[in-house]
Structures are given as structure tokens and as C-alpha cells.
């Protein structure tokens, strides 16, 4: 009877959890829900704008609806929020490194709990009823298991807390990180994040904004490279040529220019790439360029 | 018998002690990051073009930040449902009155508020002379980058956003951040 009750309780809890998840996903239109789920609520700890009940999150959802109604794409809206609030506002649930702990530890804890629960449920049936009330295992070992479990639980809590500390942004009581006050760093962060997400067009945009803040040749070359990877070779050529005007014979600029010209099937591609090889034969990309060009 | 019981208890105590210590450290580091600001709000210094702000105030007057070039403008994101906002409203009202001759303008931006509650709050705190923009959806506050209430922004005479404060402002904060911009 107890077992039936326990199973029934678990079923009810799972249904409630499922219902709650379904409800929290029902936010406005599907597109709005998706954008909202991709933004962090900065006034809360670890909640997304879709989940949070705070007025600021509600205001952000209103802004998302307005912008969608005005015809902006999800990507543009995310870029707008990153521009306003810094790249920290973009929720990155995939979490690399430390962030992965936030997924692994709860999953491991759940699994352990399930395993222990099924074992506990199974044990009464296995023990013969006629046995006197004596535990089957020696006492010392039981204690050890108990302490091990207790330590694991504490370790899980500590681990999650540490991981959460390192991957969630600061709330309103602490001043935001330097990147909030330094638009250039924010843009560069945003660009790198987009590159990781393989959104090269977006990354090129962010590099362009960064270059407007500081016309650094390195930034412009990253912009050109992102343009090339996003399938915009003509624009990449323009930017790379601009860098070459300031820095004649810069090997990196020649490399990107050459690759961009090649993507456009322009005849200047080969001489440009050969010039690059002449100037920087030991460049990490030199071997690949040689392969590209074939024998001279 | 008592010996073995004592020796069995020790590992338990040690584990429990370690567990409590770890939990304590984790909690302490978590709590330690919450600076309870008794000395004024957390303040960020910025230097960027201020967002636009064009709307009618509660009293029906048009407000346009662009037209206030040459003035120092304090934009205060607030709401009647925000308890700390109540403490700073009298300070804002006094500041506005004191420095308006030198070109200071103060405007409230009430986000996601109830109009009746808002008017009543302004009356109670002696701030009914302050122009307040009613930001029904909170979208204006979001355009300014607000992450909560109250937040206060200072725009200099060239229309550039120079200071952002998170939390209720104090007289000392006004002296430190508003007055120098008025004197420049």
C-alpha cells in the first residue's frame, strides 16, 4: 500500500512539474517566448526573462512584443538587448566549462536519488519476513554509506553554488562589471560570443561597431574575417583593403583580402595570396594557402 | 563496547563538521556579495549618448530630453510599489528646487505603475511638483537599461549619459555626482 502511495505521489509531482513547465512556456506568441527565454532577468538570480515575474522582466517582454510587432527579427532584438544591457543579458544555457556543472550536477543528483529510491522500494520485498529485526549489512558499512551520501549532497550543493556564482551575472545590488561601463569591451565580447554561436553576420556587425569605437586594425580584420565567413566576401574585401591602406603589406590583411577575393573569383586573388606567402612563409595559415594555390 | 561506539561516532562528527564548514563557506561567499548599501547607491560612471526620452508627463506637459540640451537632467526610474523610492522622492524634489536656477532638471519615470497610487505617493512625499512620465509598459525604462527600481541616471549638458545609480539616492550622492556636472 505504501509503495502504491509513493508511486502515486511521484506521478502527481511529475505531472505538476510538467504542467508548470508547460505553463511557463506559454508566454505571449511563440516567437516572443523564444526571445524571452534567451534573455536573462538581470534583477533575479538565474531566471530568464520568460520565467521571471519581476516588473523589469515584464517590461522587457513588452519591449520584445513591440519590436516583434515592428518587424524586427529575433536576432536583432537580442542584439538590441545586448547593446542596452551588455552581453551578460544573453542567456547561454549551453554553458561551457563551469557552466556545464549546472547541468551535470542536478542530473547526477537526480539519477542518484532515483537509484537510491528504487533500491529502497525494492528492499522490503527482498528481505524474508521471518528474519528478526536485524539489519543485513554490518553497521559500520551502513554508516559509511550514509556519510558518503551526506557528503555528496553537500558537495553537490557547494558545486552548484560555485558554478552558479561564476556563470550568472551580477544583480542590482552590486555594480556591473567593467564591460558594462566600457562599450568597446562589451562589443568585442558580444562579437566573440556570436562567433562561438556561429552567427558570423552578427559577429561582423558587432566588430563593425567596435571598430567605430576604436579603429584598430586587429578589430577590423576580425570584422573582415567574420564577413567572409558569413558569406559577404565583397564587404570583406572593402574592409581588408582599408586595413592595407593604413598598414601596407600586413600579412594578416593580405591573407583575408586574398581569401575574400578568391571567394569572389577575382583574378587578383592569386597574386595577393602569393604576396602573403612571400611576406609570411611561417604563418600558421601558410601551408593551407600553399595547398590552395597549388604548385606555382 | 563504549570504545567501539566512540570510535564509530568520530568519523560521523568529522564528516558533519566538514559538511557544516563547506555549507557555511558557500553561504558566506554568497551573502558576502550582497553589499547592503547604507552609504548610497551603487554608482557607475559612463560616457555615452543618452537614450531619447519623449513623452507627456502626468500633468499633460510634453517632455523631450533633446530640448533640454544645455541642462543637466536627472532621470529617476521609480514606482509607487517600490518602497525605497519613497525615501528618495523628497530628496529629488528638494534637489530639483535647489539647483533649477543653475540648469538642473529632474524627471521621474514611473514604470509599470498605477496612476492613482503614483499621484498619491507624489503628494505624500511633497514631490507633486516633479514632472513624472508614466511608463505604462516599462518599455522606456528598459530603453534606458534599467534592471530594477529605483535607478537614477544623470545626463550632462551635452546630452551624454554620465552616471547611473542603482538603488535609492542620498543627499551625499547628489553632492558628489550631480553638483560637479552643474558646475562644469
CSV table of C-alpha atoms in Angstrom, one decimal:
chain,number,residue,atom,x,y,z
A,1,UNK,CA,0.0,0.0,0.0
A,2,UNK,CA,2.8,2.4,1.0
A,3,UNK,CA,4.5,1.7,-2.3
A,4,UNK,CA,1.4,2.4,-4.3
A,5,UNK,CA,1.0,5.7,-2.4
A,6,UNK,CA,4.6,6.6,-3.0
A,7,UNK,CA,4.4,5.9,-6.7
A,8,UNK,CA,1.1,7.8,-6.9
A,9,UNK,CA,2.7,10.8,-5.2
A,10,UNK,CA,5.6,10.7,-7.7
A,11,UNK,CA,3.2,10.6,-10.6
A,12,UNK,CA,1.3,13.6,-9.3
A,13,UNK,CA,4.5,15.5,-8.7
A,14,UNK,CA,5.8,14.8,-12.1
A,15,UNK,CA,2.5,15.9,-13.7
A,16,UNK,CA,2.6,19.1,-11.7
A,17,UNK,CA,6.2,19.7,-12.8
A,18,UNK,CA,5.2,19.1,-16.4
A,19,UNK,CA,2.3,21.4,-16.2
A,20,UNK,CA,4.4,24.1,-14.6
A,21,UNK,CA,6.9,23.8,-17.4
A,22,UNK,CA,4.2,23.9,-20.0
A,23,UNK,CA,2.6,27.0,-18.4
A,24,UNK,CA,5.8,28.9,-18.1
A,25,UNK,CA,6.5,28.3,-21.7
A,26,UNK,CA,3.1,29.8,-22.7
A,27,UNK,CA,4.4,33.4,-22.8
A,28,UNK,CA,2.8,35.5,-25.5
A,29,UNK,CA,3.5,34.4,-29.0
A,30,UNK,CA,5.9,31.6,-29.7
A,31,UNK,CA,8.5,33.9,-31.1
A,32,UNK,CA,8.2,36.3,-28.1
A,33,UNK,CA,8.6,33.3,-25.8
A,34,UNK,CA,11.7,32.2,-27.6
A,35,UNK,CA,13.4,35.6,-27.4
A,36,UNK,CA,12.3,36.0,-23.8
A,37,UNK,CA,13.7,32.5,-22.9
A,38,UNK,CA,17.0,33.6,-24.4
A,39,UNK,CA,17.4,36.6,-22.2
A,40,UNK,CA,18.4,36.7,-18.5
A,41,UNK,CA,16.4,38.6,-16.0
A,42,UNK,CA,19.1,40.8,-14.5
A,43,UNK,CA,17.1,41.6,-11.4
A,44,UNK,CA,16.8,38.0,-10.4
A,45,UNK,CA,19.2,35.1,-9.8
A,46,UNK,CA,19.3,32.7,-12.7
A,47,UNK,CA,15.8,33.3,-14.1
A,48,UNK,CA,15.2,34.1,-17.8
A,49,UNK,CA,13.0,37.0,-18.9
A,50,UNK,CA,10.4,34.4,-19.9
A,51,UNK,CA,10.2,32.8,-16.4
A,52,UNK,CA,10.6,35.9,-14.2
A,53,UNK,CA,7.6,37.6,-12.5
A,54,UNK,CA,9.6,40.7,-11.8
A,55,UNK,CA,8.3,44.0,-13.3
A,56,UNK,CA,11.6,44.6,-15.2
A,57,UNK,CA,11.2,41.2,-16.9
A,58,UNK,CA,7.6,42.1,-17.7
A,59,UNK,CA,8.8,45.4,-19.2
A,60,UNK,CA,11.4,43.6,-21.2
A,61,UNK,CA,8.7,41.2,-22.5
A,62,UNK,CA,6.7,44.3,-23.5
A,63,UNK,CA,9.7,45.6,-25.4
A,64,UNK,CA,10.1,42.2,-27.2
A,65,UNK,CA,6.5,42.3,-28.2
A,66,UNK,CA,6.8,45.8,-29.5
A,67,UNK,CA,9.9,45.1,-31.5
A,68,UNK,CA,8.5,41.9,-33.0
A,69,UNK,CA,5.4,43.8,-34.0
A,70,UNK,CA,7.6,46.4,-35.6
A,71,UNK,CA,9.1,43.6,-37.8
A,72,UNK,CA,12.5,43.1,-36.2
A,73,UNK,CA,14.0,39.6,-36.2
A,74,UNK,CA,14.8,37.6,-33.0
A,75,UNK,CA,18.4,38.1,-33.7
A,76,UNK,CA,18.1,41.9,-34.0
A,77,UNK,CA,16.1,42.0,-30.8
A,78,UNK,CA,18.8,40.0,-28.9
A,79,UNK,CA,21.4,42.4,-30.4
A,80,UNK,CA,19.4,45.4,-29.1
A,81,UNK,CA,19.2,44.0,-25.6
A,82,UNK,CA,22.9,43.1,-25.6
A,83,UNK,CA,23.7,46.7,-26.7
A,84,UNK,CA,21.5,48.1,-23.9
A,85,UNK,CA,22.4,45.7,-21.1
A,86,UNK,CA,25.7,44.2,-22.2
A,87,UNK,CA,26.3,40.7,-23.4
A,88,UNK,CA,25.6,39.2,-20.0
A,89,UNK,CA,21.9,39.6,-20.6
A,90,UNK,CA,22.0,36.9,-23.3
A,91,UNK,CA,21.3,33.6,-21.6
A,92,UNK,CA,23.7,31.0,-22.7
A,93,UNK,CA,22.2,27.7,-21.5
A,94,UNK,CA,24.7,25.6,-23.4
A,95,UNK,CA,27.3,26.7,-20.8
A,96,UNK,CA,30.9,25.7,-21.4
A,97,UNK,CA,33.2,24.5,-18.7
A,98,UNK,CA,32.0,25.6,-15.3
A,99,UNK,CA,28.5,26.3,-16.7
A,100,UNK,CA,28.2,22.6,-17.7
A,101,UNK,CA,28.4,21.8,-13.9
A,102,UNK,CA,25.0,23.5,-13.6
A,103,UNK,CA,23.6,20.8,-15.9
A,104,UNK,CA,25.6,17.8,-14.8
A,105,UNK,CA,25.3,18.1,-11.1
A,106,UNK,CA,21.5,18.3,-10.9
A,107,UNK,CA,21.3,15.5,-13.4
A,108,UNK,CA,23.7,13.3,-11.4
A,109,UNK,CA,21.8,14.1,-8.2
A,110,UNK,CA,18.5,13.2,-9.7
A,111,UNK,CA,19.9,10.0,-11.1
A,112,UNK,CA,21.4,9.1,-7.7
A,113,UNK,CA,18.2,9.9,-6.0
A,114,UNK,CA,16.2,7.7,-8.4
A,115,UNK,CA,18.7,4.8,-8.0
A,116,UNK,CA,18.5,5.0,-4.2
A,117,UNK,CA,14.7,5.3,-4.3
A,118,UNK,CA,14.2,2.2,-6.4
A,119,UNK,CA,16.6,0.3,-4.2
A,120,UNK,CA,14.8,1.4,-1.1
A,121,UNK,CA,11.5,0.5,-2.6
A,122,UNK,CA,12.8,-2.9,-3.7
A,123,UNK,CA,14.4,-3.9,-0.4
A,124,UNK,CA,11.4,-4.8,1.8
A,125,UNK,CA,10.3,-7.3,-0.8
A,126,UNK,CA,13.7,-9.0,-0.8
A,127,UNK,CA,14.2,-9.4,2.9
A,128,UNK,CA,12.4,-12.5,4.3
A,129,UNK,CA,9.6,-11.6,6.7
A,130,UNK,CA,10.6,-14.2,9.3
A,131,UNK,CA,14.0,-12.6,10.0
A,132,UNK,CA,14.4,-11.0,13.3
A,133,UNK,CA,14.7,-7.2,13.2
A,134,UNK,CA,18.4,-7.1,12.5
A,135,UNK,CA,20.0,-5.2,9.6
A,136,UNK,CA,21.5,-7.5,7.0
A,137,UNK,CA,24.7,-5.3,6.5
A,138,UNK,CA,27.2,-4.7,9.2
A,139,UNK,CA,26.6,-1.4,10.9
A,140,UNK,CA,29.9,0.2,10.1
A,141,UNK,CA,29.3,-0.1,6.4
A,142,UNK,CA,25.8,1.3,6.6
A,143,UNK,CA,27.1,4.3,8.4
A,144,UNK,CA,29.8,4.8,5.8
A,145,UNK,CA,27.3,4.7,3.0
A,146,UNK,CA,25.1,7.2,4.9
A,147,UNK,CA,28.0,9.6,5.5
A,148,UNK,CA,29.2,9.3,1.9
A,149,UNK,CA,25.7,10.2,0.7
A,150,UNK,CA,25.6,13.2,3.1
A,151,UNK,CA,29.0,14.4,1.9
A,152,UNK,CA,27.9,14.0,-1.7
A,153,UNK,CA,24.8,16.1,-1.1
A,154,UNK,CA,26.8,18.8,0.5
A,155,UNK,CA,29.3,18.6,-2.4
A,156,UNK,CA,26.5,18.9,-4.9
A,157,UNK,CA,25.1,22.0,-3.2
A,158,UNK,CA,28.5,23.6,-3.0
A,159,UNK,CA,29.3,22.7,-6.6
A,160,UNK,CA,26.1,24.2,-7.9
A,161,UNK,CA,26.5,27.3,-5.8
A,162,UNK,CA,30.1,27.8,-7.1
A,163,UNK,CA,29.1,27.1,-10.7
A,164,UNK,CA,26.1,29.5,-10.4
A,165,UNK,CA,28.3,32.2,-8.9
A,166,UNK,CA,30.7,32.0,-11.8
A,167,UNK,CA,28.2,31.9,-14.6
A,168,UNK,CA,25.3,34.1,-13.6
A,169,UNK,CA,25.6,37.9,-14.0
A,170,UNK,CA,25.6,40.3,-11.0
A,171,UNK,CA,22.3,41.6,-9.7
A,172,UNK,CA,21.2,45.2,-9.0
A,173,UNK,CA,22.9,45.5,-5.6
A,174,UNK,CA,26.5,45.2,-7.0
A,175,UNK,CA,27.8,47.5,-9.7
A,176,UNK,CA,28.0,45.8,-13.1
A,177,UNK,CA,31.3,44.6,-14.3
A,178,UNK,CA,33.7,46.8,-16.2
A,179,UNK,CA,32.3,45.7,-19.5
A,180,UNK,CA,29.1,47.5,-18.8
A,181,UNK,CA,30.9,50.8,-18.5
A,182,UNK,CA,33.2,50.1,-21.4
A,183,UNK,CA,31.2,49.8,-24.6
A,184,UNK,CA,34.2,48.6,-26.6
A,185,UNK,CA,34.8,45.5,-24.4
A,186,UNK,CA,31.1,44.8,-24.4
A,187,UNK,CA,31.0,44.8,-28.2
A,188,UNK,CA,34.1,42.6,-28.5
A,189,UNK,CA,32.6,40.2,-26.0
A,190,UNK,CA,29.4,40.2,-28.0
A,191,UNK,CA,31.2,39.5,-31.2
A,192,UNK,CA,33.2,36.6,-29.8
A,193,UNK,CA,30.0,35.1,-28.3
A,194,UNK,CA,28.3,35.3,-31.7
A,195,UNK,CA,31.3,33.7,-33.3
A,196,UNK,CA,31.0,30.8,-30.9
A,197,UNK,CA,27.4,30.5,-31.8
A,198,UNK,CA,28.5,30.6,-35.5
A,199,UNK,CA,26.5,33.8,-36.1
A,200,UNK,CA,29.2,35.4,-38.3
A,201,UNK,CA,26.9,38.1,-39.7
A,202,UNK,CA,26.1,39.2,-36.2
A,203,UNK,CA,29.7,39.0,-35.2
A,204,UNK,CA,30.7,41.2,-38.2
A,205,UNK,CA,28.1,43.7,-37.0
A,206,UNK,CA,29.5,43.8,-33.5
A,207,UNK,CA,33.1,44.1,-34.8
A,208,UNK,CA,32.0,47.0,-37.0
A,209,UNK,CA,30.5,48.8,-34.0
A,210,UNK,CA,33.7,48.0,-32.0
A,211,UNK,CA,35.8,49.4,-34.9
A,212,UNK,CA,33.7,52.6,-34.8
A,213,UNK,CA,34.6,53.0,-31.2
A,214,UNK,CA,38.3,52.2,-31.8
A,215,UNK,CA,39.5,51.9,-35.4
A,216,UNK,CA,42.0,49.2,-34.5
A,217,UNK,CA,43.4,47.2,-37.5
A,218,UNK,CA,43.0,43.9,-35.5
A,219,UNK,CA,39.4,44.6,-34.8
A,220,UNK,CA,38.8,45.5,-38.5
A,221,UNK,CA,40.5,42.3,-39.6
A,222,UNK,CA,38.3,40.3,-37.3
A,223,UNK,CA,35.4,42.1,-38.9
A,224,UNK,CA,36.6,41.2,-42.3
A,225,UNK,CA,37.1,37.6,-41.4
A,226,UNK,CA,33.6,37.4,-39.9
A,227,UNK,CA,32.2,39.0,-43.1
A,228,UNK,CA,34.0,36.4,-45.1
A,229,UNK,CA,32.6,33.5,-43.0
A,230,UNK,CA,29.1,34.9,-43.2
A,231,UNK,CA,29.2,34.8,-47.0
A,232,UNK,CA,29.9,38.5,-47.6
A,233,UNK,CA,33.2,38.5,-49.5
A,234,UNK,CA,32.7,41.9,-51.2
A,235,UNK,CA,32.3,43.6,-47.9
A,236,UNK,CA,35.3,41.7,-46.5
A,237,UNK,CA,37.4,42.9,-49.5
A,238,UNK,CA,36.5,46.5,-48.7
A,239,UNK,CA,37.4,46.2,-45.0
A,240,UNK,CA,40.6,44.3,-45.7
A,241,UNK,CA,41.7,46.8,-48.3
A,242,UNK,CA,41.0,49.6,-45.8
A,243,UNK,CA,43.4,48.0,-43.3
A,244,UNK,CA,46.1,47.6,-46.0
A,245,UNK,CA,45.9,51.3,-46.7
A,246,UNK,CA,46.9,52.0,-43.2
A,247,UNK,CA,49.3,49.1,-42.8
A,248,UNK,CA,50.9,48.3,-46.1
A,249,UNK,CA,51.8,44.7,-46.6
A,250,UNK,CA,50.3,43.5,-43.3
A,251,UNK,CA,50.3,39.7,-43.8
A,252,UNK,CA,47.0,39.0,-42.0
A,253,UNK,CA,45.3,41.7,-44.1
A,254,UNK,CA,46.8,40.2,-47.3
A,255,UNK,CA,45.6,36.8,-46.2
A,256,UNK,CA,42.0,37.8,-45.6
A,257,UNK,CA,41.9,40.0,-48.7
A,258,UNK,CA,43.3,37.2,-50.8
A,259,UNK,CA,40.7,34.7,-49.4
A,260,UNK,CA,37.9,37.2,-49.9
A,261,UNK,CA,39.0,37.9,-53.5
A,262,UNK,CA,39.2,34.2,-54.1
A,263,UNK,CA,35.6,33.8,-52.8
A,264,UNK,CA,34.6,36.3,-55.4
A,265,UNK,CA,36.6,34.5,-58.1
A,266,UNK,CA,38.6,37.8,-58.6
A,267,UNK,CA,41.8,37.4,-60.6
A,268,UNK,CA,43.7,39.5,-58.0
A,269,UNK,CA,43.2,36.7,-55.5
A,270,UNK,CA,46.2,34.6,-56.6
A,271,UNK,CA,48.8,37.4,-56.6
A,272,UNK,CA,47.5,38.7,-53.3
A,273,UNK,CA,47.9,35.2,-51.7
A,274,UNK,CA,51.3,34.8,-53.2
A,275,UNK,CA,52.4,38.1,-51.8
A,276,UNK,CA,51.1,36.9,-48.4
A,277,UNK,CA,53.2,33.7,-48.7
A,278,UNK,CA,56.3,35.8,-49.7
A,279,UNK,CA,56.0,38.0,-46.6
A,280,UNK,CA,55.0,35.4,-44.1
A,281,UNK,CA,56.1,31.9,-45.1
A,282,UNK,CA,56.0,30.7,-41.5
A,283,UNK,CA,52.4,32.0,-40.9
A,284,UNK,CA,50.2,29.3,-39.4
A,285,UNK,CA,47.9,29.5,-42.4
A,286,UNK,CA,50.7,29.4,-44.9
A,287,UNK,CA,50.7,25.7,-45.5
A,288,UNK,CA,47.0,25.7,-46.3
A,289,UNK,CA,47.3,28.7,-48.6
A,290,UNK,CA,50.1,26.8,-50.5
A,291,UNK,CA,47.8,23.9,-50.9
A,292,UNK,CA,45.1,26.2,-52.2
A,293,UNK,CA,47.3,27.7,-54.8
A,294,UNK,CA,48.8,24.5,-55.9
A,295,UNK,CA,52.3,24.5,-57.5
A,296,UNK,CA,53.4,27.9,-58.7
B,1,UNK,CA,31.7,-1.7,23.9
B,2,UNK,CA,31.9,2.0,24.7
B,3,UNK,CA,35.2,2.2,22.9
B,4,UNK,CA,34.0,0.9,19.6
B,5,UNK,CA,30.9,3.2,19.9
B,6,UNK,CA,33.1,6.2,20.4
B,7,UNK,CA,35.4,5.3,17.5
B,8,UNK,CA,32.3,4.8,15.3
B,9,UNK,CA,31.0,8.2,16.2
B,10,UNK,CA,34.2,10.1,15.3
B,11,UNK,CA,34.0,9.8,11.5
B,12,UNK,CA,30.4,10.9,11.7
B,13,UNK,CA,31.3,14.0,13.6
B,14,UNK,CA,34.2,14.8,11.3
B,15,UNK,CA,32.1,14.4,8.2
B,16,UNK,CA,29.3,16.5,9.8
B,17,UNK,CA,31.8,19.2,10.8
B,18,UNK,CA,33.3,19.3,7.2
B,19,UNK,CA,29.8,19.5,5.8
B,20,UNK,CA,28.8,22.3,8.0
B,21,UNK,CA,32.0,24.2,7.2
B,22,UNK,CA,31.6,23.8,3.5
B,23,UNK,CA,27.9,25.0,3.7
B,24,UNK,CA,29.0,27.9,5.8
B,25,UNK,CA,31.7,29.0,3.4
B,26,UNK,CA,29.3,28.7,0.4
B,27,UNK,CA,26.6,30.7,2.2
B,28,UNK,CA,29.1,33.3,3.4
B,29,UNK,CA,30.5,33.8,-0.1
B,30,UNK,CA,27.0,34.1,-1.5
B,31,UNK,CA,25.8,36.5,1.2
B,32,UNK,CA,29.1,38.5,1.1
B,33,UNK,CA,28.4,39.7,-2.4
B,34,UNK,CA,25.3,41.5,-1.3
B,35,UNK,CA,26.5,44.9,-0.3
B,36,UNK,CA,23.7,46.4,1.8
B,37,UNK,CA,24.3,50.0,0.7
B,38,UNK,CA,23.9,52.2,3.7
B,39,UNK,CA,26.3,54.7,2.1
B,40,UNK,CA,24.3,55.4,-1.1
B,41,UNK,CA,23.5,53.6,-4.3
B,42,UNK,CA,26.0,51.5,-6.4
B,43,UNK,CA,27.1,54.0,-9.0
B,44,UNK,CA,28.6,53.5,-12.4
B,45,UNK,CA,30.4,56.2,-14.4
B,46,UNK,CA,29.6,56.2,-18.0
B,47,UNK,CA,30.1,58.4,-21.1
B,48,UNK,CA,27.8,57.7,-23.9
B,49,UNK,CA,24.9,59.3,-25.8
B,50,UNK,CA,21.8,59.3,-23.6
B,51,UNK,CA,18.8,57.4,-25.0
B,52,UNK,CA,15.9,59.5,-26.2
B,53,UNK,CA,13.0,60.4,-23.8
B,54,UNK,CA,10.0,62.0,-25.3
B,55,UNK,CA,6.6,61.7,-23.6
B,56,UNK,CA,3.9,63.6,-21.8
B,57,UNK,CA,4.1,64.0,-18.1
B,58,UNK,CA,1.3,63.2,-15.6
B,59,UNK,CA,0.2,66.8,-15.7
B,60,UNK,CA,0.0,66.6,-19.5
B,61,UNK,CA,3.1,68.7,-20.3
B,62,UNK,CA,5.3,67.5,-23.1
B,63,UNK,CA,8.8,66.4,-22.1
B,64,UNK,CA,11.7,66.0,-24.6
B,65,UNK,CA,15.2,65.3,-23.4
B,66,UNK,CA,16.6,66.6,-26.7
B,67,UNK,CA,15.2,70.0,-26.0
B,68,UNK,CA,17.0,70.1,-22.6
B,69,UNK,CA,20.5,70.3,-24.1
B,70,UNK,CA,22.4,72.8,-22.0
B,71,UNK,CA,20.7,71.5,-18.9
B,72,UNK,CA,21.8,68.7,-16.5
B,73,UNK,CA,19.0,66.2,-16.4
B,74,UNK,CA,18.4,63.7,-13.7
B,75,UNK,CA,16.1,60.8,-14.8
B,76,UNK,CA,14.8,58.8,-12.0
B,77,UNK,CA,13.2,55.4,-12.7
B,78,UNK,CA,10.8,54.7,-9.9
B,79,UNK,CA,7.4,53.3,-9.0
B,80,UNK,CA,4.8,53.6,-6.2
B,81,UNK,CA,5.2,49.9,-5.5
B,82,UNK,CA,8.9,50.4,-4.7
B,83,UNK,CA,9.5,51.0,-1.0
B,84,UNK,CA,13.0,52.6,-1.3
B,85,UNK,CA,11.6,55.0,-3.9
B,86,UNK,CA,9.6,56.6,-1.2
B,87,UNK,CA,12.7,57.7,0.7
B,88,UNK,CA,14.4,59.3,-2.2
B,89,UNK,CA,11.5,61.3,-3.6
B,90,UNK,CA,11.7,64.1,-1.1
B,91,UNK,CA,15.5,64.3,-1.9
B,92,UNK,CA,14.7,64.5,-5.6
B,93,UNK,CA,12.1,67.2,-5.0
B,94,UNK,CA,14.5,69.3,-2.9
B,95,UNK,CA,17.4,68.8,-5.3
B,96,UNK,CA,15.2,70.0,-8.2
B,97,UNK,CA,14.1,73.1,-6.4
B,98,UNK,CA,17.6,73.9,-5.1
B,99,UNK,CA,19.5,73.7,-8.4
B,100,UNK,CA,17.0,74.6,-11.0
B,101,UNK,CA,18.5,78.1,-11.4
B,102,UNK,CA,21.8,76.5,-12.4
B,103,UNK,CA,20.1,74.5,-15.0
B,104,UNK,CA,19.1,71.2,-13.3
B,105,UNK,CA,16.0,69.4,-14.4
B,106,UNK,CA,14.7,66.3,-12.6
B,107,UNK,CA,12.2,64.0,-14.3
B,108,UNK,CA,10.6,60.8,-12.9
B,109,UNK,CA,10.0,57.7,-15.0
B,110,UNK,CA,7.3,55.7,-13.3
B,111,UNK,CA,7.5,52.1,-14.7
B,112,UNK,CA,4.5,49.8,-14.7
B,113,UNK,CA,2.7,51.8,-12.1
B,114,UNK,CA,-0.8,52.6,-11.1
B,115,UNK,CA,-1.7,56.2,-11.8
B,116,UNK,CA,-3.8,56.8,-8.7
B,117,UNK,CA,-1.2,55.3,-6.4
B,118,UNK,CA,1.5,57.3,-8.1
B,119,UNK,CA,-0.2,60.6,-7.7
B,120,UNK,CA,-0.9,59.8,-4.1
B,121,UNK,CA,2.7,58.9,-3.5
B,122,UNK,CA,3.9,62.2,-5.0
B,123,UNK,CA,1.5,64.2,-2.9
B,124,UNK,CA,2.6,62.3,0.3
B,125,UNK,CA,6.3,62.9,-0.3
B,126,UNK,CA,6.0,66.5,-1.3
B,127,UNK,CA,7.1,65.7,-4.8
B,128,UNK,CA,3.9,66.6,-6.8
B,129,UNK,CA,5.9,69.4,-8.5
B,130,UNK,CA,8.2,66.9,-10.1
B,131,UNK,CA,7.5,66.1,-13.8
B,132,UNK,CA,6.8,62.4,-14.0
B,133,UNK,CA,6.5,60.3,-17.1
B,134,UNK,CA,4.0,57.4,-16.9
B,135,UNK,CA,5.8,54.4,-18.4
B,136,UNK,CA,2.8,52.0,-18.6
B,137,UNK,CA,4.6,49.0,-20.0
B,138,UNK,CA,8.1,49.8,-18.7
B,139,UNK,CA,9.5,49.9,-22.2
B,140,UNK,CA,11.0,53.4,-21.7
B,141,UNK,CA,12.8,52.2,-18.6
B,142,UNK,CA,14.1,49.2,-20.5
B,143,UNK,CA,15.4,51.5,-23.2
B,144,UNK,CA,17.4,53.3,-20.6
B,145,UNK,CA,18.8,49.9,-19.5
B,146,UNK,CA,17.1,49.8,-16.1
B,147,UNK,CA,17.4,46.5,-14.3
B,148,UNK,CA,15.2,47.4,-11.3
B,149,UNK,CA,13.9,50.3,-9.3
B,150,UNK,CA,14.9,52.8,-8.2
B,151,UNK,CA,17.6,53.7,-10.7
B,152,UNK,CA,18.8,57.2,-11.4
B,153,UNK,CA,20.6,58.5,-14.5
B,154,UNK,CA,22.4,61.8,-14.9
B,155,UNK,CA,22.6,63.4,-18.4
B,156,UNK,CA,25.1,66.2,-18.8
B,157,UNK,CA,24.7,69.5,-20.7
B,158,UNK,CA,25.8,67.9,-23.9
B,159,UNK,CA,23.2,65.2,-23.8
B,160,UNK,CA,25.6,62.5,-22.7
B,161,UNK,CA,24.7,59.9,-20.1
B,162,UNK,CA,27.4,60.2,-17.4
B,163,UNK,CA,26.2,58.5,-14.2
B,164,UNK,CA,24.0,55.6,-13.4
B,165,UNK,CA,23.0,54.7,-9.9
B,166,UNK,CA,21.3,51.5,-8.7
B,167,UNK,CA,19.3,52.0,-5.5
B,168,UNK,CA,17.9,55.0,-3.7
B,169,UNK,CA,20.0,58.2,-3.9
B,170,UNK,CA,21.0,60.3,-0.9
B,171,UNK,CA,21.9,63.9,-0.4
B,172,UNK,CA,25.6,63.0,-0.3
B,173,UNK,CA,25.2,61.2,-3.7
B,174,UNK,CA,23.7,64.4,-5.2
B,175,UNK,CA,26.6,66.5,-3.9
B,176,UNK,CA,29.1,64.0,-5.3
B,177,UNK,CA,27.6,63.3,-8.7
B,178,UNK,CA,25.1,66.0,-9.7
B,179,UNK,CA,26.7,69.2,-8.5
B,180,UNK,CA,30.0,68.7,-10.3
B,181,UNK,CA,28.2,68.4,-13.6
B,182,UNK,CA,26.3,71.6,-12.9
B,183,UNK,CA,29.5,73.4,-12.2
B,184,UNK,CA,31.2,72.3,-15.4
